[in-house]
Amino acid sequence: MPMWKIYHPENAFSDEDKQQLAQNITQLYASFLPKFYVNVFFQSISQNNFYIGGQASNDFVRVAIDHIARAIKGHDAQQQFLTACTQVLNPYVHNRGFRWELHVNETSFELWTINGLKPPLPNTTAEAKWKQENKPSAYEE
């Protein structure tokens, strides 16, 4: 599952911005993952609680991405993904004058459940069903 945590200054994004950004992030994965796998969390942080280089900041956005459902293999694929992230984020961060940074963690697929169910393996009939229905359901392994 992709989980995006976006730490940002207060009032950096309107509710409409958040909705559109979450939809754009989901589209990065929609061709190969069930949409419900994609989680986007916005965490507003006040200036007196956000420090960059030891200085209070109100112009910095930090994006932490956790990938569980898939790992990105190979330099070219990794660069393609980072470029796609930049394209999605730029209208909301760079173009608005925010400094920003992101990183991607890839964690173990084996230690992941949704509603107590072990997600189906990639590119299986069960995963296709989850993708089509956009929700988890019991399946035979």
XYZ file of N, CA and C in Angstrom:
423
model
N 0.844 -1.172 0.000
C 0.000 0.000 0.000
C 0.885 1.228 0.000
N 0.636 2.151 -0.859
C 1.313 3.445 -0.748
C 0.633 4.273 0.343
N 1.429 4.753 1.252
C 0.932 5.660 2.281
C 1.778 6.927 2.210
N 1.139 8.008 1.834
C 1.798 9.305 1.740
C 1.449 10.119 2.970
N 2.460 10.594 3.674
C 2.279 11.495 4.803
C 2.887 12.837 4.402
N 2.047 13.837 4.327
C 2.472 15.154 3.867
C 2.423 16.109 5.057
N 3.598 16.492 5.535
C 3.730 17.427 6.649
C 3.888 18.819 6.050
N 3.050 19.743 6.477
C 3.023 21.052 5.818
C 2.675 22.156 6.799
N 3.034 23.392 6.452
C 2.643 24.526 7.292
C 1.117 24.671 7.321
N 0.637 25.250 8.389
C -0.793 25.519 8.482
C -1.233 26.345 7.279
N -2.406 26.067 6.797
C -3.027 26.805 5.695
C -2.272 26.700 4.374
N -1.390 25.721 4.241
C -0.675 25.549 2.970
C -1.602 25.062 1.871
N -2.595 24.256 2.257
C -3.503 23.654 1.276
C -4.950 23.866 1.706
N -5.782 24.189 0.750
C -7.222 24.255 1.011
C -7.769 22.825 1.016
N -9.003 22.676 1.454
C -9.639 21.358 1.396
C -9.720 20.856 -0.041
N -9.968 21.751 -0.968
C -10.033 21.377 -2.385
C -8.654 20.937 -2.889
N -7.603 21.644 -2.459
C -6.238 21.255 -2.823
C -5.954 19.831 -2.342
N -6.311 19.557 -1.099
C -6.054 18.237 -0.528
C -6.785 17.154 -1.307
N -8.045 17.410 -1.625
C -8.836 16.437 -2.389
C -8.200 16.175 -3.751
N -7.834 17.222 -4.455
C -7.251 17.066 -5.787
C -5.880 16.402 -5.715
N -5.069 16.806 -4.768
C -3.749 16.207 -4.615
C -3.870 14.719 -4.286
N -4.780 14.355 -3.387
C -4.992 12.940 -3.058
C -5.445 12.155 -4.291
N -6.306 12.734 -5.106
C -6.743 12.065 -6.330
C -5.584 11.909 -7.315
N -4.762 12.940 -7.443
C -3.615 12.868 -8.350
C -2.602 11.823 -7.879
N -2.382 11.747 -6.579
C -1.471 10.734 -6.032
C -2.035 9.344 -6.303
N -3.323 9.164 -6.071
C -3.957 7.865 -6.320
C -3.785 7.458 -7.783
N -3.872 8.406 -8.693
C -3.726 8.102 -10.123
C -2.326 7.582 -10.470
N -1.321 7.946 -9.662
C 0.028 7.412 -9.912
C 0.040 5.880 -9.843
N -0.871 5.323 -9.066
C -0.877 3.883 -8.796
C -2.056 3.146 -9.431
N -3.038 3.875 -9.933
C -4.326 3.285 -10.325
C -4.226 2.236 -11.430
N -3.213 2.290 -12.246
C -3.126 1.315 -13.337
C -2.699 -0.066 -12.859
N -2.106 -0.156 -11.654
C -1.600 -1.456 -11.214
C -1.955 -1.824 -9.778
N -2.640 -0.952 -9.040
C -3.045 -1.265 -7.665
C -4.518 -0.928 -7.460
N -5.179 -1.636 -6.545
C -6.514 -1.184 -6.154
C -6.412 0.228 -5.566
N -7.325 1.093 -5.924
C -7.256 2.480 -5.456
C -7.310 2.574 -3.938
N -8.038 1.659 -3.292
C -8.151 1.756 -1.840
C -6.836 1.446 -1.132
N -5.839 0.947 -1.854
C -4.518 0.754 -1.259
C -3.842 2.091 -0.953
N -4.213 3.138 -1.672
C -3.518 4.426 -1.587
C -4.097 5.267 -0.443
N -3.240 5.590 0.519
C -3.607 6.439 1.656
C -2.811 7.736 1.568
N -3.483 8.857 1.803
C -2.804 10.152 1.820
C -3.233 10.868 3.107
N -2.246 11.225 3.924
C -2.499 11.919 5.176
C -1.850 13.300 5.109
N -2.609 14.324 5.449
C -2.090 15.682 5.533
C -1.928 16.028 7.001
N -0.734 16.433 7.375
C -0.460 16.793 8.763
C 0.000 18.245 8.810
N -0.892 19.110 9.236
C -0.585 20.526 9.379
C 0.276 20.729 10.624
N 1.330 21.511 10.490
C 2.246 21.764 11.602
C 2.447 23.268 11.751
N 2.222 23.766 12.962
C 2.393 25.196 13.199
C 3.875 25.567 13.173
N 4.148 26.833 12.888
C 5.530 27.302 12.725
C 6.381 27.017 13.953
N 5.818 27.122 15.135
C 6.633 26.889 16.326
C 6.842 25.396 16.600
N 6.339 24.547 15.721
C 6.544 23.099 15.830
C 7.227 22.515 14.595
N 7.741 23.365 13.718
C 8.341 22.924 12.453
C 9.700 23.614 12.325
N 10.775 22.855 12.449
C 12.123 23.423 12.401
C 12.920 22.753 11.297
N 13.577 23.563 10.497
C 14.469 23.088 9.445
C 15.824 23.729 9.724
N 16.843 22.915 9.878
C 18.173 23.442 10.176
C 18.225 24.220 11.471
N 17.379 23.843 12.424
C 17.365 24.513 13.718
C 16.581 25.811 13.746
N 15.956 26.180 12.629
C 15.206 27.426 12.536
C 13.723 27.138 12.307
N 12.855 27.889 13.004
C 11.420 27.756 12.778
C 11.132 28.004 11.297
N 10.227 27.205 10.735
C 9.951 27.290 9.307
C 8.452 27.310 9.042
N 8.054 28.073 8.060
C 6.675 28.024 7.583
C 6.641 27.966 6.058
N 7.757 27.513 5.469
C 7.817 27.427 4.005
C 8.360 26.081 3.529
N 8.147 25.024 4.339
C 8.724 23.727 4.008
C 7.649 22.646 4.078
N 7.659 21.763 3.080
C 6.744 20.620 3.024
C 7.584 19.357 2.977
N 7.264 18.405 3.835
C 7.987 17.127 3.906
C 7.020 16.012 3.547
N 7.401 15.174 2.584
C 6.567 14.061 2.144
C 7.300 12.762 2.444
N 6.663 11.915 3.236
C 7.198 10.596 3.561
C 6.265 9.564 2.933
N 6.810 8.712 2.092
C 6.014 7.715 1.380
C 6.453 6.331 1.830
N 5.483 5.520 2.237
C 5.743 4.125 2.559
C 5.100 3.254 1.494
N 5.889 2.370 0.909
C 5.370 1.406 -0.063
C 5.407 0.024 0.558
N 4.277 -0.655 0.531
C 4.211 -2.029 0.999
C 3.808 -2.933 -0.166
N 2.820 -2.514 -0.946
C 2.256 -3.358 -1.995
C 3.268 -3.684 -3.095
N 4.150 -2.782 -3.382
C 5.135 -2.989 -4.441
C 6.443 -2.309 -4.064
N 7.528 -2.857 -4.579
C 8.836 -2.214 -4.470
C 9.210 -1.734 -5.868
N 9.916 -0.644 -5.917
C 10.347 -0.100 -7.214
C 11.765 -0.582 -7.459
N 11.914 -1.431 -8.446
C 13.206 -2.058 -8.740
C 13.905 -1.327 -9.883
N 15.159 -1.095 -9.713
C 15.976 -0.535 -10.780
C 16.025 0.974 -10.777
N 17.199 1.483 -11.122
C 17.445 2.929 -11.120
C 16.467 3.678 -12.028
N 16.248 3.193 -13.246
C 15.376 3.908 -14.185
C 13.948 4.001 -13.659
N 13.420 2.896 -13.127
C 12.061 2.901 -12.585
C 11.968 3.830 -11.375
N 12.993 3.829 -10.549
C 13.004 4.708 -9.381
C 13.000 6.168 -9.804
N 13.801 6.503 -10.806
C 13.856 7.889 -11.280
C 12.536 8.286 -11.934
N 11.924 7.351 -12.657
C 10.616 7.621 -13.266
C 9.580 7.928 -12.187
N 9.597 7.143 -11.122
C 8.646 7.358 -10.036
C 8.878 8.715 -9.374
N 10.131 9.047 -9.072
C 10.432 10.333 -8.440
C 10.030 11.497 -9.340
N 10.222 11.353 -10.639
C 9.802 12.385 -11.589
C 8.286 12.546 -11.563
N 7.564 11.422 -11.524
C 6.100 11.478 -11.458
C 5.645 12.158 -10.160
N 6.312 11.856 -9.055
C 5.988 12.505 -7.777
C 6.191 14.011 -7.882
N 7.289 14.410 -8.474
C 7.578 15.834 -8.644
C 6.492 16.503 -9.471
N 6.060 15.859 -10.541
C 5.014 16.434 -11.389
C 3.697 16.592 -10.630
N 3.384 15.633 -9.778
C 2.150 15.708 -8.997
C 2.256 16.792 -7.920
N 3.407 16.897 -7.274
C 3.558 17.824 -6.153
C 3.837 19.264 -6.554
N 4.550 19.478 -7.648
C 4.984 20.830 -8.015
C 3.888 21.896 -7.997
N 2.697 21.638 -8.552
C 1.679 22.700 -8.518
C 1.283 23.132 -7.102
N 1.475 22.261 -6.132
C 1.043 22.531 -4.763
C 2.176 22.987 -3.846
N 3.407 22.692 -4.239
C 4.527 23.059 -3.371
C 5.492 24.005 -4.077
N 6.237 23.522 -5.020
C 7.235 24.355 -5.705
C 6.608 25.622 -6.303
N 5.510 25.457 -7.023
C 4.882 26.598 -7.687
C 4.289 27.608 -6.710
N 4.160 27.217 -5.446
C 3.647 28.121 -4.409
C 4.764 28.651 -3.515
N 6.012 28.350 -3.889
C 7.151 28.899 -3.159
C 7.605 28.101 -1.953
N 7.080 26.884 -1.786
C 7.523 26.053 -0.664
C 8.809 25.316 -1.027
N 9.695 25.203 -0.060
C 10.803 24.258 -0.176
C 10.199 22.896 0.157
N 10.749 21.821 -0.424
C 10.148 20.527 -0.122
C 11.137 19.390 -0.326
N 10.777 18.282 0.293
C 11.616 17.088 0.243
C 10.700 15.878 0.352
N 11.113 14.766 -0.262
C 10.373 13.529 -0.077
C 11.332 12.355 -0.001
N 10.858 11.292 0.610
C 11.598 10.030 0.607
C 10.598 8.887 0.543
N 11.091 7.732 0.105
C 10.259 6.539 -0.028
C 10.872 5.424 0.806
N 10.070 4.845 1.683
C 10.446 3.631 2.412
C 9.738 2.463 1.751
N 10.416 1.360 1.630
C 9.777 0.142 1.121
C 9.842 -0.904 2.225
N 8.668 -1.323 2.681
C 8.586 -2.246 3.800
C 8.066 -3.608 3.352
N 8.125 -4.561 4.233
C 7.816 -5.949 3.917
C 6.339 -6.188 3.613
N 6.074 -6.771 2.456
C 4.726 -7.175 2.052
C 4.194 -8.251 2.997
N 5.090 -9.073 3.499
C 4.705 -10.212 4.332
C 4.105 -9.794 5.673
N 4.380 -8.604 6.140
C 3.887 -8.132 7.435
C 2.801 -7.066 7.268
N 1.840 -7.346 6.392
C 0.809 -6.373 6.052
C -0.542 -7.068 5.986
N -1.561 -6.474 6.581
C -2.932 -6.957 6.448
C -3.864 -5.769 6.245
N -5.020 -6.043 5.662
C -6.088 -5.051 5.519
C -7.356 -5.704 6.047
N -7.971 -5.087 7.020
C -9.158 -5.658 7.666
C -8.904 -7.095 8.125
N -7.679 -7.363 8.545
C -7.322 -8.689 9.023
C -7.026 -9.696 7.922
N -7.140 -9.275 6.667
C -6.869 -10.157 5.532
C -5.472 -9.903 4.990
N -4.778 -10.946 4.661
C -3.494 -10.834 3.970
C -3.794 -10.443 2.523
N -3.292 -9.307 2.044
C -3.569 -8.928 0.656
C -3.059 -9.978 -0.328
N -3.774 -10.154 -1.430
C -3.337 -11.137 -2.421
C -2.014 -10.734 -3.062
N -1.322 -11.719 -3.545
C -0.062 -11.458 -4.240
C -0.307 -10.620 -5.488
N 0.709 -9.877 -5.916
C 0.577 -9.047 -7.123
C 0.215 -9.872 -8.357
N -0.595 -9.271 -9.199
C -0.954 -9.820 -10.510
C -1.654 -11.169 -10.416
N -2.472 -11.351 -9.380
C -3.256 -12.572 -9.239
C -4.722 -12.262 -9.498
N -5.514 -13.305 -9.667
C -6.954 -13.137 -9.852
C -7.572 -12.437 -8.646
N -7.128 -12.821 -7.455
C -7.665 -12.197 -6.239
C -7.349 -10.706 -6.207
N -6.138 -10.330 -6.596
C -5.809 -8.900 -6.600
C -6.637 -8.167 -7.653
N -6.858 -8.784 -8.792
C -7.699 -8.166 -9.823
C -9.118 -7.936 -9.293
N -9.620 -8.888 -8.509
C -10.949 -8.736 -7.907
C -10.950 -7.569 -6.929
N -9.934 -7.481 -6.086
C -9.838 -6.363 -5.141
C -9.794 -5.037 -5.902
N -9.054 -5.035 -6.994
C -8.932 -3.796 -7.782
C -10.281 -3.416 -8.380
N -10.971 -4.392 -8.972
C -12.262 -4.122 -9.599
C -13.295 -3.659 -8.578
N -13.352 -4.334 -7.427
C -14.352 -4.009 -6.404
C -13.934 -2.816 -5.535
N -12.650 -2.466 -5.576
C -12.080 -1.373 -4.794
C -12.325 -1.561 -3.297
N -12.153 -2.822 -2.858
C -12.287 -3.140 -1.436
C -11.702 -4.534 -1.199
N -11.278 -4.811 0.034
C -10.780 -6.143 0.343
C -11.917 -7.140 0.507
N -11.640 -8.389 0.163
C -12.610 -9.461 0.363
C -11.848 -10.767 0.523
N -12.504 -11.740 1.130
C -11.878 -13.049 1.332
C -11.583 -13.689 -0.028
N -10.544 -14.480 -0.069
C -10.167 -15.165 -1.302
C -9.418 -16.437 -0.948
N -9.307 -17.327 -1.921
C -8.557 -18.576 -1.767
C -7.149 -18.325 -2.265
N -6.155 -18.765 -1.492
C -4.767 -18.568 -1.928
C -4.353 -19.651 -2.899
